[in-house]
Short mmCIF file of C-alpha atoms in Angstrom, two decimals:
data_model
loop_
_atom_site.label_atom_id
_atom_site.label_comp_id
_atom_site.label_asym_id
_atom_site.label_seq_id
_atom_site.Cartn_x
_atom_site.Cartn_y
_atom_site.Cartn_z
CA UNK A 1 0.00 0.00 0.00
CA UNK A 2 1.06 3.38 -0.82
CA UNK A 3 1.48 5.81 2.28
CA UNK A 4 -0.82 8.82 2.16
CA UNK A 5 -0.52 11.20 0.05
CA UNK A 6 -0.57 14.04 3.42
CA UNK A 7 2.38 11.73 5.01
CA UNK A 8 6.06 13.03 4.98
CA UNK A 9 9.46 10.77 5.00
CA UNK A 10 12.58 11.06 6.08
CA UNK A 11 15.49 8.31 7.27
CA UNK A 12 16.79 7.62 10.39
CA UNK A 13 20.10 5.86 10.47
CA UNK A 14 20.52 2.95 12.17
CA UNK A 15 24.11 0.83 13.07
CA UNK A 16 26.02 -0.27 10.54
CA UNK A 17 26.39 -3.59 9.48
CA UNK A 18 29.49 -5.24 11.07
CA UNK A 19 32.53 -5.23 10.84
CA UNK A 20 33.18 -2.47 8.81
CA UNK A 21 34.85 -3.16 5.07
CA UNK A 22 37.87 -0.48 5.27
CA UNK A 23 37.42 -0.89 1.24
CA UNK A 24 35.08 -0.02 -1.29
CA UNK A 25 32.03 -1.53 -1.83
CA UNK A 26 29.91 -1.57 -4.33
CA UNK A 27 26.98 -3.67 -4.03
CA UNK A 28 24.53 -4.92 -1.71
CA UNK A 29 21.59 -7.59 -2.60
CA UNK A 30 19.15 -8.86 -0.23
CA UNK A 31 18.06 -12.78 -0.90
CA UNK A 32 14.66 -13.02 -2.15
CA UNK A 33 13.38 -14.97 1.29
CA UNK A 34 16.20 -15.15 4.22
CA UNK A 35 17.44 -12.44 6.27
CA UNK A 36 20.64 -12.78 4.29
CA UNK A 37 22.18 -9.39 2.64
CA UNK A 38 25.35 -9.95 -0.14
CA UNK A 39 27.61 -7.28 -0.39
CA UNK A 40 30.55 -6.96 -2.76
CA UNK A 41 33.53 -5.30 -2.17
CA UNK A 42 37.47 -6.12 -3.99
CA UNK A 43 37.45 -9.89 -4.86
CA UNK A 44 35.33 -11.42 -2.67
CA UNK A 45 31.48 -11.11 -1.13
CA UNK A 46 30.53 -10.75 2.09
CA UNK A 47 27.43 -12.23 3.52
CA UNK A 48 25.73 -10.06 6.08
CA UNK A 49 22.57 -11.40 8.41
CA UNK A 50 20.15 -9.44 8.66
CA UNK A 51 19.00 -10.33 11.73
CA UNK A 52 21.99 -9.41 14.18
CA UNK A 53 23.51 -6.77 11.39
CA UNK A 54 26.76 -8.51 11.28
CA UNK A 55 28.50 -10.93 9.33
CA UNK A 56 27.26 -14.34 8.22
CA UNK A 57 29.95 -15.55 5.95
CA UNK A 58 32.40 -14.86 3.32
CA UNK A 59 33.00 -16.00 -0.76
CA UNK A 60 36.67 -15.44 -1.18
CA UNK A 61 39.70 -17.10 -3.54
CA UNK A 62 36.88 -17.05 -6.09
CA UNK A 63 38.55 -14.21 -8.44
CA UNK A 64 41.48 -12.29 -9.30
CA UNK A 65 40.00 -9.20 -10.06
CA UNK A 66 37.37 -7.40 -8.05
CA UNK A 67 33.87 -8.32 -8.07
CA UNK A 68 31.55 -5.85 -9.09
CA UNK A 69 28.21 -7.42 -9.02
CA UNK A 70 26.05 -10.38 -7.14
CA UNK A 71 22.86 -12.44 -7.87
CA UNK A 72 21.07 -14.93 -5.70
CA UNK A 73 19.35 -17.67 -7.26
CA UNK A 74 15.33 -17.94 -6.37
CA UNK A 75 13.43 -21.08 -5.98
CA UNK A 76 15.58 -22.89 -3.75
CA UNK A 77 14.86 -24.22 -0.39
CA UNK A 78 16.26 -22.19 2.15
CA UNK A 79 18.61 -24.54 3.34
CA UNK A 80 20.45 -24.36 0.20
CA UNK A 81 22.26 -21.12 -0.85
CA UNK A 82 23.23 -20.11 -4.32
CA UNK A 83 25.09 -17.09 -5.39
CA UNK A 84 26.39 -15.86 -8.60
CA UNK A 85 29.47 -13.14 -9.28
CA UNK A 86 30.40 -11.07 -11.86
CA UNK A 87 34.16 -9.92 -11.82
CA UNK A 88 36.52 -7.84 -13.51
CA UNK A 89 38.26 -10.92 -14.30
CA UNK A 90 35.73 -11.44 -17.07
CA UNK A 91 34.39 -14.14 -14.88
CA UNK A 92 31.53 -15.13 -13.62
CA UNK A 93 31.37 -17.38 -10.46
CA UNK A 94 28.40 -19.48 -9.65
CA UNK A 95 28.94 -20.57 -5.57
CA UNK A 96 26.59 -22.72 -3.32
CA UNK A 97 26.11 -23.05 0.31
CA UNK A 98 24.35 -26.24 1.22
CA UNK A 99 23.12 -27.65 4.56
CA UNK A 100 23.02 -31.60 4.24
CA UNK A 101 20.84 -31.60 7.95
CA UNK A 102 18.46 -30.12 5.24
CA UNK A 103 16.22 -28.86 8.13
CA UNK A 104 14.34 -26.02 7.30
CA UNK A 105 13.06 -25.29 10.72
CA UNK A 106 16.16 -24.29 12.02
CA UNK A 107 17.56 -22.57 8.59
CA UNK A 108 17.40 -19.32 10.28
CA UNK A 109 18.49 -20.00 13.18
CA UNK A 110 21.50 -21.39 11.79
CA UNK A 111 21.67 -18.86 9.07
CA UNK A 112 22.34 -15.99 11.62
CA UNK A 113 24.37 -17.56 13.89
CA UNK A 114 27.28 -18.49 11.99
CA UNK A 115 29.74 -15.48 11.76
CA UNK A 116 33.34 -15.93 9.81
CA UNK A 117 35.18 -13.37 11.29
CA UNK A 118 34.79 -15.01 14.89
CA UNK A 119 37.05 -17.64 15.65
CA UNK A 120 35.14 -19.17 18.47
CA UNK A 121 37.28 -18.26 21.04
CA UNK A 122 39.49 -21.46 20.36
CA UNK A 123 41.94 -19.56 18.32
CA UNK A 124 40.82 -21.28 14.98
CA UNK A 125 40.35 -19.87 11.33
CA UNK A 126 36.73 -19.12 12.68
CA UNK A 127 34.82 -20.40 9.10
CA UNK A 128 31.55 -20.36 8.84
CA UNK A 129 30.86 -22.43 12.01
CA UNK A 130 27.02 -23.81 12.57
CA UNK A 131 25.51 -26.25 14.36
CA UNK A 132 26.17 -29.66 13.05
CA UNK A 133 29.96 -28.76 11.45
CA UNK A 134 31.63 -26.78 9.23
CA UNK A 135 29.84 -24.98 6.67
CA UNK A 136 31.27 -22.26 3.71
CA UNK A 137 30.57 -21.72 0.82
CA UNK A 138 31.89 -23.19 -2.56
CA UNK A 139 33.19 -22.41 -5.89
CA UNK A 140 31.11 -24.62 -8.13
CA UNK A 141 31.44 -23.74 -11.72
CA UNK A 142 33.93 -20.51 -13.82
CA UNK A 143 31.98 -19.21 -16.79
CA UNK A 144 34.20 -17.68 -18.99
CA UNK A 145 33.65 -15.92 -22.21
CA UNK A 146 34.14 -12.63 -21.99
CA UNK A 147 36.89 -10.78 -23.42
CA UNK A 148 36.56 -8.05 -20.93
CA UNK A 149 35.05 -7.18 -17.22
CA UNK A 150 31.83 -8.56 -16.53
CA UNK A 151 30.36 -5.20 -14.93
CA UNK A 152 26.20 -6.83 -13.93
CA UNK A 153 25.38 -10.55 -13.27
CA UNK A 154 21.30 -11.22 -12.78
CA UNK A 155 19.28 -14.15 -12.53
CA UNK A 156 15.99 -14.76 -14.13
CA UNK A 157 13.16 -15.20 -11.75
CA UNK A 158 12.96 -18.98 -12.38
CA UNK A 159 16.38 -19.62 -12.33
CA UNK A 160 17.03 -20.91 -15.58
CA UNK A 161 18.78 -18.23 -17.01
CA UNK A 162 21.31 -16.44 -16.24
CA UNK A 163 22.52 -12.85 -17.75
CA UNK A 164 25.93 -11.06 -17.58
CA UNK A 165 27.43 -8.35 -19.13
CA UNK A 166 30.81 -6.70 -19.91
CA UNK A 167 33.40 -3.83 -21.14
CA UNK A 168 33.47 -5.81 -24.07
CA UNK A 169 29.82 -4.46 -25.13
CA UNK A 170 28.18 -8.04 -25.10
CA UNK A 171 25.40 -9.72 -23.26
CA UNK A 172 25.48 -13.36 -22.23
CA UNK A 173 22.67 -15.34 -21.81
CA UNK A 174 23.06 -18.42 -20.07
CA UNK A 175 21.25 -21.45 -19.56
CA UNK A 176 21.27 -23.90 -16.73
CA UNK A 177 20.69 -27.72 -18.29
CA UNK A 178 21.97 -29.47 -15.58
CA UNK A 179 18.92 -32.34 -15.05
CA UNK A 180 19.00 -31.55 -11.34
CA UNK A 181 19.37 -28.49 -9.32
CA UNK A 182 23.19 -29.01 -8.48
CA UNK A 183 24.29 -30.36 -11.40
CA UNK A 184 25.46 -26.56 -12.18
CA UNK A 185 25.79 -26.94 -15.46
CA UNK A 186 25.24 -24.12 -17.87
CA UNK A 187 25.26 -23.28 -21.58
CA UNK A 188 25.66 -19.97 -23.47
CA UNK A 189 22.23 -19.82 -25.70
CA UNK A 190 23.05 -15.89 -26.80
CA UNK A 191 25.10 -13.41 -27.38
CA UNK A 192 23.90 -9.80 -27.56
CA UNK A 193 26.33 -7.26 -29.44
CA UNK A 194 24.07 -4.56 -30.50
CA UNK A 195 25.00 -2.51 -27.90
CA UNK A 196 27.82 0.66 -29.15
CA UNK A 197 29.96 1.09 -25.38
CA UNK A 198 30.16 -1.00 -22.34
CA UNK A 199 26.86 -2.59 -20.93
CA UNK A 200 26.66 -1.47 -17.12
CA UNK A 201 24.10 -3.54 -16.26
CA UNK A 202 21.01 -6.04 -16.75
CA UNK A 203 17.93 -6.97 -15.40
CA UNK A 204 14.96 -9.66 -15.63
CA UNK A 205 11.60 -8.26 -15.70
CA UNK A 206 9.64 -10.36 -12.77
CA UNK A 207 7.29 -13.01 -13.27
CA UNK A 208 4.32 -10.23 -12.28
CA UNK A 209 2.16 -9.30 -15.06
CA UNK A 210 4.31 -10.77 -17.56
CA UNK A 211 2.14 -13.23 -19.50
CA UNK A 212 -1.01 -11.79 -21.09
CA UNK A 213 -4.31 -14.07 -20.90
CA UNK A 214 -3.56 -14.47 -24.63
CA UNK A 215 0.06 -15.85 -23.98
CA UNK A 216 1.27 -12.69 -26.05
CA UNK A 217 4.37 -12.10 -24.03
CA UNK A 218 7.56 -14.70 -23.46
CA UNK A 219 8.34 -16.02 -20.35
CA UNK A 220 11.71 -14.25 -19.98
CA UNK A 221 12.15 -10.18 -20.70
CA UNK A 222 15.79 -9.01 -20.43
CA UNK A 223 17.23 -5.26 -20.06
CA UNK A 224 20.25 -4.15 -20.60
CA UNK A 225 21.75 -0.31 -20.06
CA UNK A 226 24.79 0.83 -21.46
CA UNK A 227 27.37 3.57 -22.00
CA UNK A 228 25.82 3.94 -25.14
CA UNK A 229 23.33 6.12 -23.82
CA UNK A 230 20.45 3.29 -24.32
CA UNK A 231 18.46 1.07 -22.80
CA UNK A 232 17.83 -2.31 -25.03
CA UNK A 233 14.91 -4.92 -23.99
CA UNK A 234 15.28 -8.55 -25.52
CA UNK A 235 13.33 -11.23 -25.76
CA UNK A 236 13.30 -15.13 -27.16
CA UNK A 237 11.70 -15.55 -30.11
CA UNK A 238 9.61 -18.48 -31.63
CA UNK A 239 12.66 -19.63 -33.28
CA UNK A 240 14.43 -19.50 -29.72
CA UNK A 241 16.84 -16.63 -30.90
CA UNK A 242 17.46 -13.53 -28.25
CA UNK A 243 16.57 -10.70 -30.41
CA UNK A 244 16.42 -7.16 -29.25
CA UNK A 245 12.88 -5.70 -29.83
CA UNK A 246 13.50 -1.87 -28.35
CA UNK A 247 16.13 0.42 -28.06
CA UNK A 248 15.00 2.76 -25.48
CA UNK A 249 16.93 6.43 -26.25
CA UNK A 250 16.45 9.73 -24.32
CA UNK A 251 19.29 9.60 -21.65
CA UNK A 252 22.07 12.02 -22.05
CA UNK A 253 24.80 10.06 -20.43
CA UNK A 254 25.78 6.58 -19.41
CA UNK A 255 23.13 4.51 -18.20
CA UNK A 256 23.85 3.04 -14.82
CA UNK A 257 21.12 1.23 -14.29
CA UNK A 258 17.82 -0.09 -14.15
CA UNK A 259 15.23 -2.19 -12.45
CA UNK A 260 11.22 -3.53 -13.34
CA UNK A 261 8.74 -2.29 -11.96
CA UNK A 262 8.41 -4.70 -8.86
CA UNK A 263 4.93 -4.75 -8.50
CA UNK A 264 3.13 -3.10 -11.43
CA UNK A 265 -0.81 -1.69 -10.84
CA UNK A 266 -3.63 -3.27 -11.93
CA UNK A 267 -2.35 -5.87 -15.03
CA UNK A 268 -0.50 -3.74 -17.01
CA UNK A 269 2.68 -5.02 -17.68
CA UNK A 270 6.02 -4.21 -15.35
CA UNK A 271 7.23 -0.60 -16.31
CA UNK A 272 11.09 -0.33 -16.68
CA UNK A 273 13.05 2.62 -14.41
CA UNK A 274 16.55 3.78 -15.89
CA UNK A 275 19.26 6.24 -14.54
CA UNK A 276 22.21 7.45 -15.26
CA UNK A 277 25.04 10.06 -15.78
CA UNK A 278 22.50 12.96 -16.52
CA UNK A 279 21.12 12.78 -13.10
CA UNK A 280 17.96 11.65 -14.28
CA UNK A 281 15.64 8.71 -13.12
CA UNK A 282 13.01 7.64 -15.85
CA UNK A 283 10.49 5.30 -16.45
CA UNK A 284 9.69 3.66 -19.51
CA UNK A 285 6.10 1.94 -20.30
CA UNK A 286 5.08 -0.62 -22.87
CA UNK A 287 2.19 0.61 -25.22
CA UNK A 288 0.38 -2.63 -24.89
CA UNK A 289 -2.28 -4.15 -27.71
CA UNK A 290 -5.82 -3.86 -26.84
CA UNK A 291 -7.68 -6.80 -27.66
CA UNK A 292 -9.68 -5.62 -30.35
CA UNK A 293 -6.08 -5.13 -32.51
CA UNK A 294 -5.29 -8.93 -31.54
CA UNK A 295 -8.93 -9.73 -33.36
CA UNK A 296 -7.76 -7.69 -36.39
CA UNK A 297 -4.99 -8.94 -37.26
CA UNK A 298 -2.40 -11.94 -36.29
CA UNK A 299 0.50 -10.86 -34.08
CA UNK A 300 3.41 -9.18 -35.13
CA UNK A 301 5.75 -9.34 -32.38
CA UNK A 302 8.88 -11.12 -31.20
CA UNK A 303 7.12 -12.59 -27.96
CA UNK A 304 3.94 -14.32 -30.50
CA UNK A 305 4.49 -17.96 -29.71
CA UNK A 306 6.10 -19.54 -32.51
CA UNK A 307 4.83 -16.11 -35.24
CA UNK A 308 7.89 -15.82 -36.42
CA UNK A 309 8.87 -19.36 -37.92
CA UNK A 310 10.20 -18.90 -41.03
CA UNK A 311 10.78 -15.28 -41.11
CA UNK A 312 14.19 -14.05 -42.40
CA UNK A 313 16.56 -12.23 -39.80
CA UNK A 314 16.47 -9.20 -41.75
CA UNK A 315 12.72 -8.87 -41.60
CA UNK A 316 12.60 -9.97 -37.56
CA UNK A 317 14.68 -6.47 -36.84
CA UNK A 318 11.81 -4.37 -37.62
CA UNK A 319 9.44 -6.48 -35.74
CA UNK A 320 9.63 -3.82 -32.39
CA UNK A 321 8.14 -3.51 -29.59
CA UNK A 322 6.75 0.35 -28.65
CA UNK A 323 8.52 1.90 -25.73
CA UNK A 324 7.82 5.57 -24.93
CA UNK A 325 9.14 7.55 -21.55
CA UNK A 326 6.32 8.28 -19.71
CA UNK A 327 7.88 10.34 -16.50
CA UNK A 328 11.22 11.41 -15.77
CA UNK A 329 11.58 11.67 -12.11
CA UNK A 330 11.88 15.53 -10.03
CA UNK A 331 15.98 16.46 -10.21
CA UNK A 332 17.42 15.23 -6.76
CA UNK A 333 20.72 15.04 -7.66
CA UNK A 334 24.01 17.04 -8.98
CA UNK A 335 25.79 14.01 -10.63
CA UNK A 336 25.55 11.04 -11.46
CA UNK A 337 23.24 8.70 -10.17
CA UNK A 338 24.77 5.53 -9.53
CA UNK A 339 21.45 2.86 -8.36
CA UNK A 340 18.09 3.50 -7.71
CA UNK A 341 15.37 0.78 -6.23
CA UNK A 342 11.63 0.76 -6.48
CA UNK A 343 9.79 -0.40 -3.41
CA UNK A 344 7.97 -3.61 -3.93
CA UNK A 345 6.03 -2.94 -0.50
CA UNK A 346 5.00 1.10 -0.96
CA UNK A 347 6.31 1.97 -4.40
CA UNK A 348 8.81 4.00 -3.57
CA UNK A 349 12.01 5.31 -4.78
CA UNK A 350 15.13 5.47 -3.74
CA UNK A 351 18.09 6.98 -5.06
CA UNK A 352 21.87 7.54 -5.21
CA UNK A 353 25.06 8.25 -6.62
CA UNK A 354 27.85 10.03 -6.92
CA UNK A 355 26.79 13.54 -5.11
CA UNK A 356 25.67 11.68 -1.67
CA UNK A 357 22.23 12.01 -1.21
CA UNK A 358 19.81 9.72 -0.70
CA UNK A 359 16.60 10.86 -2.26
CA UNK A 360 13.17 9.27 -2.06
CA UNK A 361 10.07 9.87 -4.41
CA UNK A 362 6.45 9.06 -4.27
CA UNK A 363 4.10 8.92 -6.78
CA UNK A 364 0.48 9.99 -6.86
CA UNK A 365 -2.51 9.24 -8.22
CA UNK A 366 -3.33 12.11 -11.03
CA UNK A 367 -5.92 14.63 -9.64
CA UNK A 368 -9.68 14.14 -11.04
CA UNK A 369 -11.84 16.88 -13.08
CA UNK A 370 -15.44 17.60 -12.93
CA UNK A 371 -16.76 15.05 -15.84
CA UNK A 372 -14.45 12.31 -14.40
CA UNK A 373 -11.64 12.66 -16.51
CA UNK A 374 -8.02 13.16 -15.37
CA UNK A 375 -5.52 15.54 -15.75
CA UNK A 376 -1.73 15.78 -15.22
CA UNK A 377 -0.39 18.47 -12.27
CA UNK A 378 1.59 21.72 -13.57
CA UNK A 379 5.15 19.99 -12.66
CA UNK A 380 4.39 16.64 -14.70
CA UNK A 381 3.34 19.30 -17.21
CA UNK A 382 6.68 20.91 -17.09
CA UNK A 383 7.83 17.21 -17.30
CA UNK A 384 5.58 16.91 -20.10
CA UNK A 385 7.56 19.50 -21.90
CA UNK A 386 11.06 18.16 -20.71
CA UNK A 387 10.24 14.93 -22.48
CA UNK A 388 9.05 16.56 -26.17
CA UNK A 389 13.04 15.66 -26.32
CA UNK A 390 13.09 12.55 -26.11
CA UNK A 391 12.83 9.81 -29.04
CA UNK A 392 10.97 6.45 -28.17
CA UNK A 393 11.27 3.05 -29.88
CA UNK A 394 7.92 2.35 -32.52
CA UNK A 395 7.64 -0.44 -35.27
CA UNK A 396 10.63 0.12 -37.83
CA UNK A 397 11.40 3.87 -36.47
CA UNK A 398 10.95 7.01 -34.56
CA UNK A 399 7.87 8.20 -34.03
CA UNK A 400 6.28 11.81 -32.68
CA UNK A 401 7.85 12.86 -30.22
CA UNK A 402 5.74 11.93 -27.33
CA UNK A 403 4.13 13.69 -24.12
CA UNK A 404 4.10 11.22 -20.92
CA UNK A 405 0.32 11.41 -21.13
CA UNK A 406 -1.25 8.83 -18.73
CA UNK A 407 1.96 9.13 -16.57
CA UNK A 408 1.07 10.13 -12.88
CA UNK A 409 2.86 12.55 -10.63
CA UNK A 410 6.15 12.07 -8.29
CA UNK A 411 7.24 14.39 -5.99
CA UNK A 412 10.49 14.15 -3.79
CA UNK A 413 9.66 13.17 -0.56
CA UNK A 414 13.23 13.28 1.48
CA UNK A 415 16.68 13.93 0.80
CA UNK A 416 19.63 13.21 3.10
CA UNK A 417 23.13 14.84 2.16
CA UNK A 418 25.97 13.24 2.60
CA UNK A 419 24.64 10.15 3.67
CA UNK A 420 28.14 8.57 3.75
CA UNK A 421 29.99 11.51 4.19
CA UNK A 422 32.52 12.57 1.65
CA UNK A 423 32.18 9.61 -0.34
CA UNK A 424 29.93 8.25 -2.98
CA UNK A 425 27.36 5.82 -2.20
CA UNK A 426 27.40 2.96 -5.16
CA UNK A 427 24.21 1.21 -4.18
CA UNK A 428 20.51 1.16 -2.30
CA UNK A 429 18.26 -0.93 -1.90
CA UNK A 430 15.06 -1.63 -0.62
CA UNK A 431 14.83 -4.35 2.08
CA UNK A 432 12.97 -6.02 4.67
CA UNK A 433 13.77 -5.33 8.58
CA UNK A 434 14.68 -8.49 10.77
CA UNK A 435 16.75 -6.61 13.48
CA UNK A 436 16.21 -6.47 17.06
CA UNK A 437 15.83 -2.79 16.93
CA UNK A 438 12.42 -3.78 14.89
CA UNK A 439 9.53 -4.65 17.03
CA UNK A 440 8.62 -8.43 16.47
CA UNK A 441 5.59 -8.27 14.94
CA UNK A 442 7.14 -6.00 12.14
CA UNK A 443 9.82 -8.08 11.27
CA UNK A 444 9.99 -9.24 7.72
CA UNK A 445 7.37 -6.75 6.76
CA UNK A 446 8.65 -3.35 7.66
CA UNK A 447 10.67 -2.01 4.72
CA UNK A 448 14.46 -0.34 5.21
CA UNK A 449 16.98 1.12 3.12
CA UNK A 450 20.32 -0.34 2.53
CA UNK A 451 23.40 1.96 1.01
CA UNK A 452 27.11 0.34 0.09
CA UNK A 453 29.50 3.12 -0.09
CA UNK A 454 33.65 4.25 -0.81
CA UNK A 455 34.07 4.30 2.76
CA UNK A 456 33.12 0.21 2.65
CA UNK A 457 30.37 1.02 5.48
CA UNK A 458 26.94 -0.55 4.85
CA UNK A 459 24.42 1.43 6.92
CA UNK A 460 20.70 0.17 7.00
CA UNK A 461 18.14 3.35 7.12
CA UNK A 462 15.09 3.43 8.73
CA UNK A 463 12.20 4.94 6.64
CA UNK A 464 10.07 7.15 8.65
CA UNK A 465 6.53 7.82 7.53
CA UNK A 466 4.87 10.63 9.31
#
């Protein structure tokens, strides 16, 4: 649920996770399920819990180059652990933590307790000590390919695939054909090399809202953002070729990032948020065929189920998809804006970068006129006006330039300067509370902010809503 429209936010910070990095982090995911938190920092990934703020365990000797990225992999039982890194090695690293007691009533217990940095008072190398022996985690599987650093590793939300990017301009999509969960092995089905400069990062678009009643849309939707200046979406076609079906083009900078739209409104499908080097945060939406145009005529996208058998690769490039930017988010920041998350819980954003704020945005519902109709604010109408720049993706070319018509208001609802002092903060996120400092009948449902910094401090926020 939204908060009120009346309410007003700001963050509260609370103790840092322990111990502190004393290096540069970049990254911090939380697992889909456990109070688990994975934050990269040089060549290895540390594993925070969530539940006593401090260290859980450690993925090291993985890499010779610094890690850059993390993914977890969803749908496993939560006494197994999977984790997936993207170096500047030009590897990727798939890892697995695996409790053979396989007792899930305890998993959390157990999860939380171990700590690697404590040697148990015996004097030994500490580990990842639990109850019932010695525990860490494990290098499973290299995938190499790459000719350059892999900058964004993600996982699609069944697992299957896996997509990583690199310097090298090039998208990997990879395929796990192992016959069991464990089997860890995985084949390259694609790779992407339409991109012009280094791909920063990709992105799976959630399982939400993804397949129409009509089966219109594939299974798997992949983003990538790049130096470029672009955002590219790609999908599997009937033939089971990656193709890309939109090149989404307004930023004025690299693209940093993005992330889906977590938990899209009504059925409409999963918008896509962007930002990047021009201090901008925008949203992208899908112009979506009405049923009556599905009557008409037989479909003429890349997603159709088996429509494109037999059609010519030349002719399947003008078979797009129509992307337009329908908001670009208030200015919070000076420069660049390194991540930004979107709520899954309240729909908020949350921003940062390179200028040390944290900023946080709300949207709201467009305000109603007399005969029922609805009508855009004066700022989204200034927005309105900022966008007449930008050039949107259409069947075979551009098209008008658009107005974010339909789009619905954000304001800024809190800013915090120099949230980790001097330095940059490379990453926030949106996660759930487990702490003590929580009461108990909030944990796992209240929603905090995470931010990974230069100063290699991870410091949870607590978002207050007034």
């Amino acid at each position: 649920m939204s908060p009120p429209a009346a309410s007003s936010v700001h963050l509260e910070p609370l103790p840092p996770f322990k111990p502190d990095l004393y290096q540069r982090a970049w990254q911090s995911i939380p697992h889909p399920t456990l109070p688990l938190l994975a934050t990269v920092h040089q060549k290895s990934v540390t594993v925070f819990s969530l539940s006593t703020l401090s260290a859980h365990s450690a993925l090291t000797n993985g890499h010779e180059r610094s890690v850059r990225s993390t993914s977890w992999k969803p749908g496993l039982p939560p006494h197994q652990l999977c984790l997936v890194t993207g170096s500047f090695d030009s590897t990727a690293g798939l890892w697995r933590w695996k409790d053979d007691d396989d007792d899930d009533d305890d998993t959390e217990v157990e999860i939380t307790a171990a700590d690697p940095y404590d040697d148990g008072g015996d004097g030994g190398d500490g580990g990842s000590a639990a109850k019932g022996g010695e525990k860490d985690w494990e290098l499973m599987v290299v995938l190499d390919g790459h000719d350059s650093e892999i900058k964004s590793v993600s996982f699609s939300p069944t697992g299957q695939y896996l997509a990583t990017c690199s310097r090298d301009k090039s998208v990997w999509v990879w395929e796990d054909v192992g016959a069991r969960e464990g089997d860890d092995e995985w084949e390259t089905v694609a790779v992407l090399n339409e991109h012009d400069g280094d791909v920063k990062a990709v992105a799976w678009c959630p399982e939400t809202n993804r397949v129409g009643g009509r089966g219109r849309y594939g299974s798997d939707v992949l983003a990538s953002a790049s130096y470029d200046n672009t955002v590219r979406v790609w999908r599997e076609d009937g033939d089971g070729e990656w193709i890309c079906v939109a090149v989404l083009e307004g930023h004025e900078g690299t693209v940093w990032g993005l992330q889906w739209e977590p938990r899209p409104r009504d059925t409409k499908f999963p918008r896509l948020m962007s930002w990047g080097a021009d201090c901008t945060v925008r949203l992208w939406t899908l112009k979506e065929e009405d049923e009556d145009e599905d009557m008409e005529a037989p479909p003429q996208h890349a997603w159709s189920g088996g429509g494109l058998g037999g059609i010519p690769n030349t002719m399947r490039r003008s078979l797009k998809e129509e992307w337009k930017c329908t908001a670009i988010l208030p200015k919070a920041h000076t420069r660049d804006i390194y991540a930004a998350s979107w709520s899954p819980e309240t729909g908020m954003v949350a921003s940062s970068g390179s200028d040390g704020v944290i900023a946080v945005y709300r949207e709201e519902e467009e305000e109603a006129g007399t005969n029922g109709t609805t009508h855009a604010p004066d700022d989204e109408a200034a927005a309105a006006m900022e966008l007449d720049g930008d050039v949107h993706m259409t069947n075979g070319g551009h098209a008008e330039k658009p107005k974010p018509q339909g789009s619905r208001k954000w304001k800024i609802v809190s800013t915090t300067p120099n949230a980790h002092g001097p330095y940059e903060v490379n990453h926030i996120t949106w996660c759930k509370r487990y702490d003590q400092g929580c009461p108990p009948e909030k944990r796992g449902v209240e929603e905090m902010l995470v931010t990974t910094g230069d100063d290699g401090i991870v410091r949870p926020w607590q978002v207050v809503v007034s």
